[in-house]
Coordinates of C-alpha atoms in Angstrom, one line a residue:
Chain A
E1 CA 9.8 -6.3 -13.5
L2 CA 6.1 -6.3 -12.8
K3 CA 4.5 -3.1 -13.9
V4 CA 1.1 -1.8 -12.7
E5 CA -0.6 1.1 -14.5
Q6 CA -3.9 2.5 -13.5
N7 CA -5.9 5.0 -15.7
P8 CA -7.1 7.9 -15.4
L9 CA -4.7 9.3 -12.9
F10 CA -7.1 11.9 -12.2
L11 CA -10.9 11.8 -12.4
S12 CA -13.2 14.5 -11.9
M13 CA -16.7 13.6 -11.7
Q14 CA -20.4 14.5 -10.8
E15 CA -22.2 13.3 -8.2
G16 CA -24.8 10.7 -9.5
K17 CA -22.7 9.9 -12.5
N18 CA -21.0 6.3 -13.4
Y19 CA -17.2 5.5 -14.0
T20 CA -14.5 2.9 -14.2
I21 CA -11.2 2.9 -13.0
Y22 CA -8.8 0.7 -14.8
C23 CA -5.8 -1.3 -13.9
N24 CA -3.4 -3.1 -16.2
Y25 CA -0.4 -5.2 -14.9
S26 CA 2.2 -6.8 -17.2
T27 CA 2.9 -10.3 -15.9
T28 CA 0.7 -13.3 -14.9
S29 CA -1.0 -12.8 -11.4
D30 CA -4.4 -13.9 -10.0
R31 CA -4.1 -12.1 -6.8
L32 CA -5.1 -8.4 -6.9
Y33 CA -5.9 -5.6 -4.4
W34 CA -7.8 -2.5 -4.2
Y35 CA -7.1 0.3 -1.5
R36 CA -8.5 3.8 -0.9
Q37 CA -6.5 6.5 0.6
D38 CA -8.1 9.8 1.8
P39 CA -5.5 12.9 1.9
G40 CA -3.1 12.6 4.6
K41 CA -4.6 9.3 5.9
S42 CA -3.4 5.6 5.6
L43 CA -4.7 3.0 3.3
E44 CA -7.8 1.2 3.6
S45 CA -8.5 -2.1 1.9
L46 CA -11.3 -2.2 -0.3
F47 CA -11.2 -5.6 -2.3
V48 CA -9.1 -8.7 -2.5
L49 CA -9.6 -10.5 -5.7
L50 CA -7.8 -13.8 -5.7
S51 CA -9.0 -15.9 -9.1
N52 CA -9.9 -15.2 -12.7
G53 CA -13.6 -13.9 -12.8
A54 CA -13.5 -12.6 -9.1
V55 CA -16.3 -10.0 -8.8
K56 CA -17.0 -8.1 -5.5
Q57 CA -19.2 -5.4 -4.5
E58 CA -19.4 -3.1 -1.6
G59 CA -21.9 -0.1 -1.8
R60 CA -21.3 1.9 -4.8
L61 CA -18.0 0.4 -5.8
M62 CA -17.5 -3.1 -7.5
A63 CA -14.2 -4.6 -8.5
S64 CA -13.6 -7.1 -11.0
L65 CA -10.8 -9.2 -12.4
D66 CA -9.6 -10.8 -15.6
T67 CA -6.4 -12.5 -15.3
K68 CA -6.4 -13.3 -18.9
A69 CA -6.4 -9.9 -19.8
R70 CA -4.3 -8.9 -17.1
L71 CA -6.9 -6.3 -16.0
S72 CA -9.0 -5.2 -13.1
T73 CA -11.5 -2.7 -13.1
L74 CA -13.1 -0.5 -10.5
H75 CA -16.6 0.6 -11.1
I76 CA -18.2 3.5 -9.5
T77 CA -22.0 3.8 -9.6
A78 CA -23.9 6.9 -9.0
A79 CA -20.9 8.4 -7.3
V80 CA -21.4 10.6 -4.0
H81 CA -18.8 13.3 -2.6
D82 CA -17.8 10.7 0.2
L83 CA -16.3 8.6 -2.4
S84 CA -13.5 11.2 -3.2
A85 CA -10.2 9.6 -2.4
T86 CA -7.2 8.0 -4.2
Y87 CA -7.7 4.6 -5.2
F88 CA -4.6 2.3 -5.7
C89 CA -4.7 -1.1 -7.2
A90 CA -1.8 -3.6 -6.2
V91 CA -0.8 -6.8 -7.8
D92 CA 1.1 -9.5 -6.1
S93 CA 3.7 -10.6 -8.6
G94 CA 5.5 -13.4 -6.1
G95 CA 3.5 -16.2 -6.9
G96 CA 2.9 -19.5 -4.7
S97 CA 4.2 -19.0 -1.2
N98 CA 6.5 -16.0 -2.0
Y99 CA 4.7 -12.7 -1.7
K100 CA 5.3 -9.1 -3.3
L101 CA 2.8 -6.5 -3.7
T102 CA 3.3 -3.7 -6.4
F103 CA 0.9 -0.8 -6.5
G104 CA -0.1 1.4 -9.4
K105 CA 0.2 5.2 -9.2
G106 CA -3.2 5.7 -8.0
T107 CA -6.1 7.4 -9.4
L108 CA -7.3 10.6 -7.6
L109 CA -11.1 10.8 -7.8
T110 CA -13.0 14.1 -7.2
V111 CA -16.6 13.9 -6.9
N112 CA -18.4 17.4 -7.5
P113 CA -21.8 18.1 -6.2
Chain B
D1 CA -8.8 -4.0 18.4
A2 CA -6.6 -1.0 18.2
G3 CA -5.4 -1.7 14.8
V4 CA -1.7 -1.5 13.5
I5 CA 0.2 0.8 15.9
Q6 CA 3.0 2.9 14.4
S7 CA 5.5 5.5 16.1
P8 CA 6.4 8.2 16.1
R9 CA 3.7 9.9 13.8
H10 CA 6.1 12.5 12.7
E11 CA 9.9 12.6 13.1
V12 CA 11.9 15.4 12.0
T13 CA 15.7 15.1 11.9
E14 CA 19.0 16.1 10.4
M15 CA 20.9 14.5 7.7
G16 CA 23.4 11.8 9.1
Q17 CA 21.1 10.9 12.3
E18 CA 19.9 7.6 13.1
V19 CA 15.8 7.1 12.9
T20 CA 14.0 4.4 14.1
L21 CA 10.6 3.8 13.2
R22 CA 8.4 1.2 15.3
C23 CA 5.4 -1.0 14.5
K24 CA 3.1 -3.0 16.7
P25 CA 0.9 -5.5 14.2
I26 CA -2.8 -6.3 14.9
S27 CA -2.7 -9.1 17.4
G28 CA -2.8 -12.6 16.0
H29 CA -1.4 -11.2 12.6
N30 CA 1.4 -13.3 11.5
S31 CA 2.6 -11.4 8.5
L32 CA 4.2 -7.7 8.7
F33 CA 5.1 -5.3 5.9
W34 CA 6.9 -2.1 5.6
Y35 CA 6.2 0.7 2.7
R36 CA 7.5 3.7 2.0
Q37 CA 5.4 6.3 0.3
T38 CA 6.6 9.2 -1.8
M39 CA 5.2 11.6 -4.5
M40 CA 7.8 10.5 -7.1
R41 CA 7.9 6.8 -6.5
G42 CA 4.3 6.2 -5.1
L43 CA 4.1 3.4 -2.7
E44 CA 7.1 0.8 -2.2
L45 CA 7.3 -2.7 -0.3
L46 CA 10.6 -2.5 1.4
I47 CA 10.7 -5.7 3.5
Y48 CA 8.0 -8.3 4.7
F49 CA 8.1 -10.7 7.9
N50 CA 6.1 -14.1 8.0
N51 CA 6.0 -15.3 11.2
N52 CA 8.7 -13.1 12.7
V53 CA 11.0 -14.1 9.8
P54 CA 12.2 -11.6 7.0
I55 CA 11.2 -13.3 3.5
D56 CA 11.9 -10.6 1.1
D57 CA 13.8 -7.7 1.8
S58 CA 14.7 -6.6 -2.1
G59 CA 12.6 -3.5 -1.8
M60 CA 15.2 -2.2 0.9
P61 CA 16.9 0.7 -0.9
E62 CA 20.3 0.3 0.5
D63 CA 22.4 -0.6 3.5
R64 CA 21.6 2.1 5.6
F65 CA 18.0 0.5 5.9
S66 CA 17.6 -2.4 8.2
A67 CA 14.6 -4.0 9.7
K68 CA 13.9 -6.3 12.5
M69 CA 11.1 -8.4 14.1
P70 CA 12.2 -9.6 17.5
N71 CA 8.6 -11.0 18.4
A72 CA 5.3 -11.0 16.9
S73 CA 4.2 -8.0 18.5
F74 CA 7.2 -5.5 17.5
S75 CA 9.0 -4.6 14.3
T76 CA 11.6 -1.7 13.7
L77 CA 12.8 0.1 10.9
K78 CA 16.1 1.7 11.1
I79 CA 17.6 4.2 8.9
Q80 CA 21.5 5.1 9.7
P81 CA 22.7 7.3 8.6
S82 CA 19.7 9.1 7.3
E83 CA 19.6 11.1 4.2
P84 CA 17.2 14.2 2.8
R85 CA 16.1 11.5 0.2
D86 CA 14.8 9.2 2.8
S87 CA 12.0 11.9 3.5
A88 CA 8.6 9.8 3.1
V89 CA 5.8 8.3 4.8
Y90 CA 6.5 5.1 6.0
F91 CA 3.9 2.6 6.6
C92 CA 3.5 -0.7 8.5
A93 CA 1.0 -3.1 7.6
S94 CA 0.2 -6.7 8.9
S95 CA -2.0 -9.5 7.9
L96 CA -3.5 -13.1 9.0
G97 CA -1.5 -14.5 6.0
Q98 CA 0.7 -13.3 3.1
V99 CA -2.1 -13.1 0.8
E100 CA -4.8 -12.0 3.1
T101 CA -6.0 -8.3 3.5
Q102 CA -3.4 -6.0 4.8
Y103 CA -4.4 -3.5 7.5
F104 CA -2.3 -0.3 7.4
G105 CA -1.0 1.5 10.3
P106 CA -1.3 5.5 10.2
G107 CA 2.2 5.9 8.9
T108 CA 5.4 7.9 10.1
R109 CA 6.1 11.1 8.1
L110 CA 9.8 11.4 8.2
L111 CA 11.6 14.5 7.2
V112 CA 15.1 14.5 7.1
L113 CA 16.9 18.1 6.9

Protein backbone atom coordinates (compact mmCIF):
# COMPACT_ATOMS: atom_id res chain seq x y z
CA GLU A 1 0.00 0.00 0.00
CA LEU A 2 1.31 3.40 -0.98
CA LYS A 3 2.19 5.70 1.89
CA VAL A 4 2.56 9.43 1.38
CA GLU A 5 4.20 11.37 4.18
CA GLN A 6 4.40 15.10 4.41
CA ASN A 7 6.50 17.07 6.80
CA PRO A 8 6.14 19.18 8.62
CA LEU A 9 2.42 18.79 9.33
CA PHE A 10 2.31 22.23 10.94
CA LEU A 11 4.43 25.17 9.89
CA SER A 12 4.35 28.63 11.36
CA MET A 13 6.58 31.14 9.67
CA GLN A 14 7.13 34.85 9.45
CA GLU A 15 6.48 36.92 6.41
CA GLY A 16 9.53 37.26 4.22
CA LYS A 17 11.08 33.96 5.24
CA ASN A 18 11.79 30.92 3.08
CA TYR A 19 10.81 27.36 3.85
CA THR A 20 10.35 23.94 2.27
CA ILE A 21 7.62 21.34 2.67
CA TYR A 22 8.61 17.76 1.95
CA CYS A 23 6.57 14.94 0.48
CA ASN A 24 7.95 11.40 0.62
CA TYR A 25 6.21 8.41 -0.87
CA SER A 26 6.80 4.70 -0.59
CA THR A 27 6.38 3.20 -4.06
CA THR A 28 7.50 4.02 -7.56
CA SER A 29 5.58 6.80 -9.21
CA ASP A 30 6.32 9.59 -11.63
CA ARG A 31 3.10 11.51 -11.16
CA LEU A 32 2.79 13.89 -8.26
CA TYR A 33 0.37 16.72 -7.57
CA TRP A 34 0.30 19.63 -5.14
CA TYR A 35 -2.94 21.19 -3.95
CA ARG A 36 -3.89 24.06 -1.70
CA GLN A 37 -6.92 24.15 0.59
CA ASP A 38 -8.15 27.22 2.47
CA PRO A 39 -10.16 26.62 5.67
CA GLY A 40 -13.66 25.41 4.87
CA LYS A 41 -12.98 25.55 1.17
CA SER A 42 -12.31 23.18 -1.66
CA LEU A 43 -8.96 22.08 -3.09
CA GLU A 44 -7.14 24.11 -5.69
CA SER A 45 -4.55 22.54 -7.96
CA LEU A 46 -1.12 24.15 -7.73
CA PHE A 47 1.27 21.91 -9.64
CA VAL A 48 1.31 18.72 -11.66
CA LEU A 49 4.72 17.00 -11.84
CA LEU A 50 4.88 14.20 -14.35
CA SER A 51 8.54 13.26 -14.68
CA ASN A 52 11.76 12.91 -12.76
CA GLY A 53 13.46 16.25 -12.34
CA ALA A 54 10.31 18.22 -13.09
CA VAL A 55 10.34 21.70 -11.61
CA LYS A 56 7.46 24.14 -11.72
CA GLN A 57 7.13 27.63 -10.30
CA GLU A 58 4.20 29.91 -9.73
CA GLY A 59 4.77 33.14 -7.86
CA ARG A 60 6.41 32.43 -4.52
CA LEU A 61 5.93 28.67 -4.78
CA MET A 62 8.20 26.20 -6.52
CA ALA A 63 7.69 22.44 -6.68
CA SER A 64 10.13 19.75 -7.72
CA LEU A 65 10.08 15.99 -8.12
CA ASP A 66 12.85 13.44 -7.63
CA THR A 67 11.37 10.06 -8.54
CA LYS A 68 14.52 8.17 -7.62
CA ALA A 69 14.44 9.53 -4.09
CA ARG A 70 10.62 9.32 -4.08
CA LEU A 71 10.58 12.90 -2.89
CA SER A 72 8.87 16.09 -3.87
CA THR A 73 9.44 19.50 -2.34
CA LEU A 74 7.32 22.63 -2.23
CA HIS A 75 9.53 25.63 -1.63
CA ILE A 76 8.11 28.89 -0.36
CA THR A 77 10.08 32.05 -1.06
CA ALA A 78 9.56 35.26 0.92
CA ALA A 79 6.29 34.09 2.43
CA VAL A 80 3.30 36.40 2.60
CA HIS A 81 0.15 36.08 4.70
CA ASP A 82 -1.94 35.11 1.68
CA LEU A 83 -0.04 31.84 1.46
CA SER A 84 -1.57 30.66 4.74
CA ALA A 85 -3.45 27.46 3.90
CA THR A 86 -3.14 23.67 4.03
CA TYR A 87 -0.96 22.17 1.32
CA PHE A 88 -1.40 18.61 0.15
CA CYS A 89 0.73 16.44 -2.03
CA ALA A 90 -0.86 13.51 -3.83
CA VAL A 91 0.83 10.62 -5.59
CA ASP A 92 -0.54 8.45 -8.35
CA SER A 93 0.07 4.83 -7.49
CA GLY A 94 -1.89 3.26 -10.30
CA GLY A 95 0.69 3.20 -13.03
CA GLY A 96 0.01 3.12 -16.76
CA SER A 97 -3.61 3.68 -17.63
CA ASN A 98 -4.78 2.83 -14.15
CA TYR A 99 -4.99 5.80 -11.86
CA LYS A 100 -5.30 6.22 -8.11
CA LEU A 101 -4.34 9.30 -6.11
CA THR A 102 -3.18 8.91 -2.53
CA PHE A 103 -3.00 12.15 -0.54
CA GLY A 104 -0.64 13.10 2.23
CA LYS A 105 -2.10 14.37 5.50
CA GLY A 106 -1.42 17.95 4.54
CA THR A 107 0.79 20.71 5.89
CA LEU A 108 -0.99 23.54 7.69
CA LEU A 109 0.97 26.67 6.90
CA THR A 110 0.48 29.84 8.91
CA VAL A 111 2.33 32.95 7.81
CA ASN A 112 2.53 35.57 10.52
CA PRO A 113 3.07 39.28 9.88
CA ASP B 1 -17.17 27.94 -16.96
CA ALA B 2 -19.08 27.35 -13.74
CA GLY B 3 -16.63 24.78 -12.47
CA VAL B 4 -17.62 21.52 -10.82
CA ILE B 5 -21.04 21.81 -9.23
CA GLN B 6 -22.09 19.79 -6.22
CA SER B 7 -25.37 19.60 -4.40
CA PRO B 8 -26.45 19.83 -1.73
CA ARG B 9 -23.72 21.90 -0.08
CA HIS B 10 -24.82 20.82 3.36
CA GLU B 11 -26.81 17.81 4.45
CA VAL B 12 -27.94 16.82 7.92
CA THR B 13 -29.71 13.52 8.25
CA GLU B 14 -30.49 10.84 10.76
CA MET B 15 -28.84 7.48 10.96
CA GLY B 16 -30.50 4.96 8.68
CA GLN B 17 -31.66 7.48 6.12
CA GLU B 18 -30.64 7.41 2.48
CA VAL B 19 -28.36 10.20 1.32
CA THR B 20 -27.73 11.16 -2.31
CA LEU B 21 -24.96 13.51 -3.29
CA ARG B 22 -24.86 15.00 -6.78
CA CYS B 23 -22.11 16.25 -9.03
CA LYS B 24 -21.96 17.98 -12.38
CA PRO B 25 -18.42 17.91 -13.82
CA ILE B 26 -16.89 20.61 -15.97
CA SER B 27 -18.20 20.33 -19.51
CA GLY B 28 -15.81 18.36 -21.71
CA HIS B 29 -14.06 16.62 -18.86
CA ASN B 30 -14.08 12.85 -19.22
CA SER B 31 -12.83 11.76 -15.80
CA LEU B 32 -14.76 12.17 -12.57
CA PHE B 33 -13.64 11.42 -9.03
CA TRP B 34 -15.39 11.15 -5.68
CA TYR B 35 -13.37 11.87 -2.53
CA ARG B 36 -14.14 11.92 1.16
CA GLN B 37 -12.32 14.15 3.66
CA THR B 38 -12.30 13.66 7.43
CA MET B 39 -9.99 14.82 10.17
CA MET B 40 -9.08 11.27 11.08
CA ARG B 41 -8.50 9.77 7.65
CA GLY B 42 -7.67 12.82 5.55
CA LEU B 43 -8.59 12.77 1.87
CA GLU B 44 -9.56 9.43 0.40
CA LEU B 45 -10.41 8.54 -3.17
CA LEU B 46 -13.67 6.61 -3.16
CA ILE B 47 -14.26 5.91 -6.84
CA TYR B 48 -13.45 7.32 -10.23
CA PHE B 49 -15.06 7.18 -13.64
CA ASN B 50 -13.52 7.51 -17.06
CA ASN B 51 -15.93 8.21 -19.93
CA ASN B 52 -18.83 7.41 -17.56
CA VAL B 53 -17.45 3.96 -16.74
CA PRO B 54 -16.39 3.15 -13.17
CA ILE B 55 -12.69 2.30 -13.29
CA ASP B 56 -11.71 1.79 -9.68
CA ASP B 57 -14.12 1.59 -6.74
CA SER B 58 -11.69 0.01 -4.31
CA GLY B 59 -11.93 3.06 -2.08
CA MET B 60 -15.66 2.68 -1.51
CA PRO B 61 -15.85 1.79 2.17
CA GLU B 62 -18.62 -0.78 2.04
CA ASP B 63 -21.76 -1.92 0.28
CA ARG B 64 -23.73 0.93 1.75
CA PHE B 65 -21.98 3.22 -0.71
CA SER B 66 -22.77 3.26 -4.41
CA ALA B 67 -21.96 5.64 -7.25
CA LYS B 68 -23.35 6.09 -10.73
CA MET B 69 -22.58 8.19 -13.75
CA PRO B 70 -25.49 7.85 -16.16
CA ASN B 71 -24.10 10.44 -18.55
CA ALA B 72 -21.12 12.72 -19.04
CA SER B 73 -22.66 15.60 -17.12
CA PHE B 74 -23.99 13.96 -13.99
CA SER B 75 -22.90 11.63 -11.20
CA THR B 76 -24.37 10.56 -7.88
CA LEU B 77 -22.93 9.09 -4.72
CA LYS B 78 -25.49 7.33 -2.57
CA ILE B 79 -25.23 6.12 1.00
CA GLN B 80 -27.94 3.75 2.16
CA PRO B 81 -28.35 3.38 5.07
CA SER B 82 -26.27 6.24 6.43
CA GLU B 83 -24.32 5.98 9.69
CA PRO B 84 -22.75 8.63 11.94
CA ARG B 85 -19.25 7.55 10.83
CA ASP B 86 -20.15 8.63 7.29
CA SER B 87 -20.08 12.26 8.45
CA ALA B 88 -17.46 14.00 6.31
CA VAL B 89 -16.98 16.41 3.46
CA TYR B 90 -17.50 14.71 0.12
CA PHE B 91 -15.76 16.24 -2.87
CA CYS B 92 -16.32 15.61 -6.52
CA ALA B 93 -13.55 16.44 -9.00
CA SER B 94 -13.23 16.24 -12.76
CA SER B 95 -10.40 16.34 -15.25
CA LEU B 96 -9.75 16.19 -18.98
CA GLY B 97 -7.96 12.90 -18.56
CA GLN B 98 -7.05 10.59 -15.74
CA VAL B 99 -3.63 12.13 -15.15
CA GLU B 100 -4.51 15.74 -15.85
CA THR B 101 -5.19 18.45 -13.28
CA GLN B 102 -8.26 17.69 -11.23
CA TYR B 103 -10.72 20.48 -10.54
CA PHE B 104 -12.56 20.08 -7.29
CA GLY B 105 -16.11 21.05 -6.52
CA PRO B 106 -17.06 23.01 -3.38
CA GLY B 107 -17.89 19.82 -1.50
CA THR B 108 -20.92 18.53 0.40
CA ARG B 109 -20.72 18.65 4.17
CA LEU B 110 -22.60 15.62 5.46
CA LEU B 111 -23.59 15.18 9.08
CA VAL B 112 -25.31 11.97 10.09
CA LEU B 113 -26.87 12.12 13.53
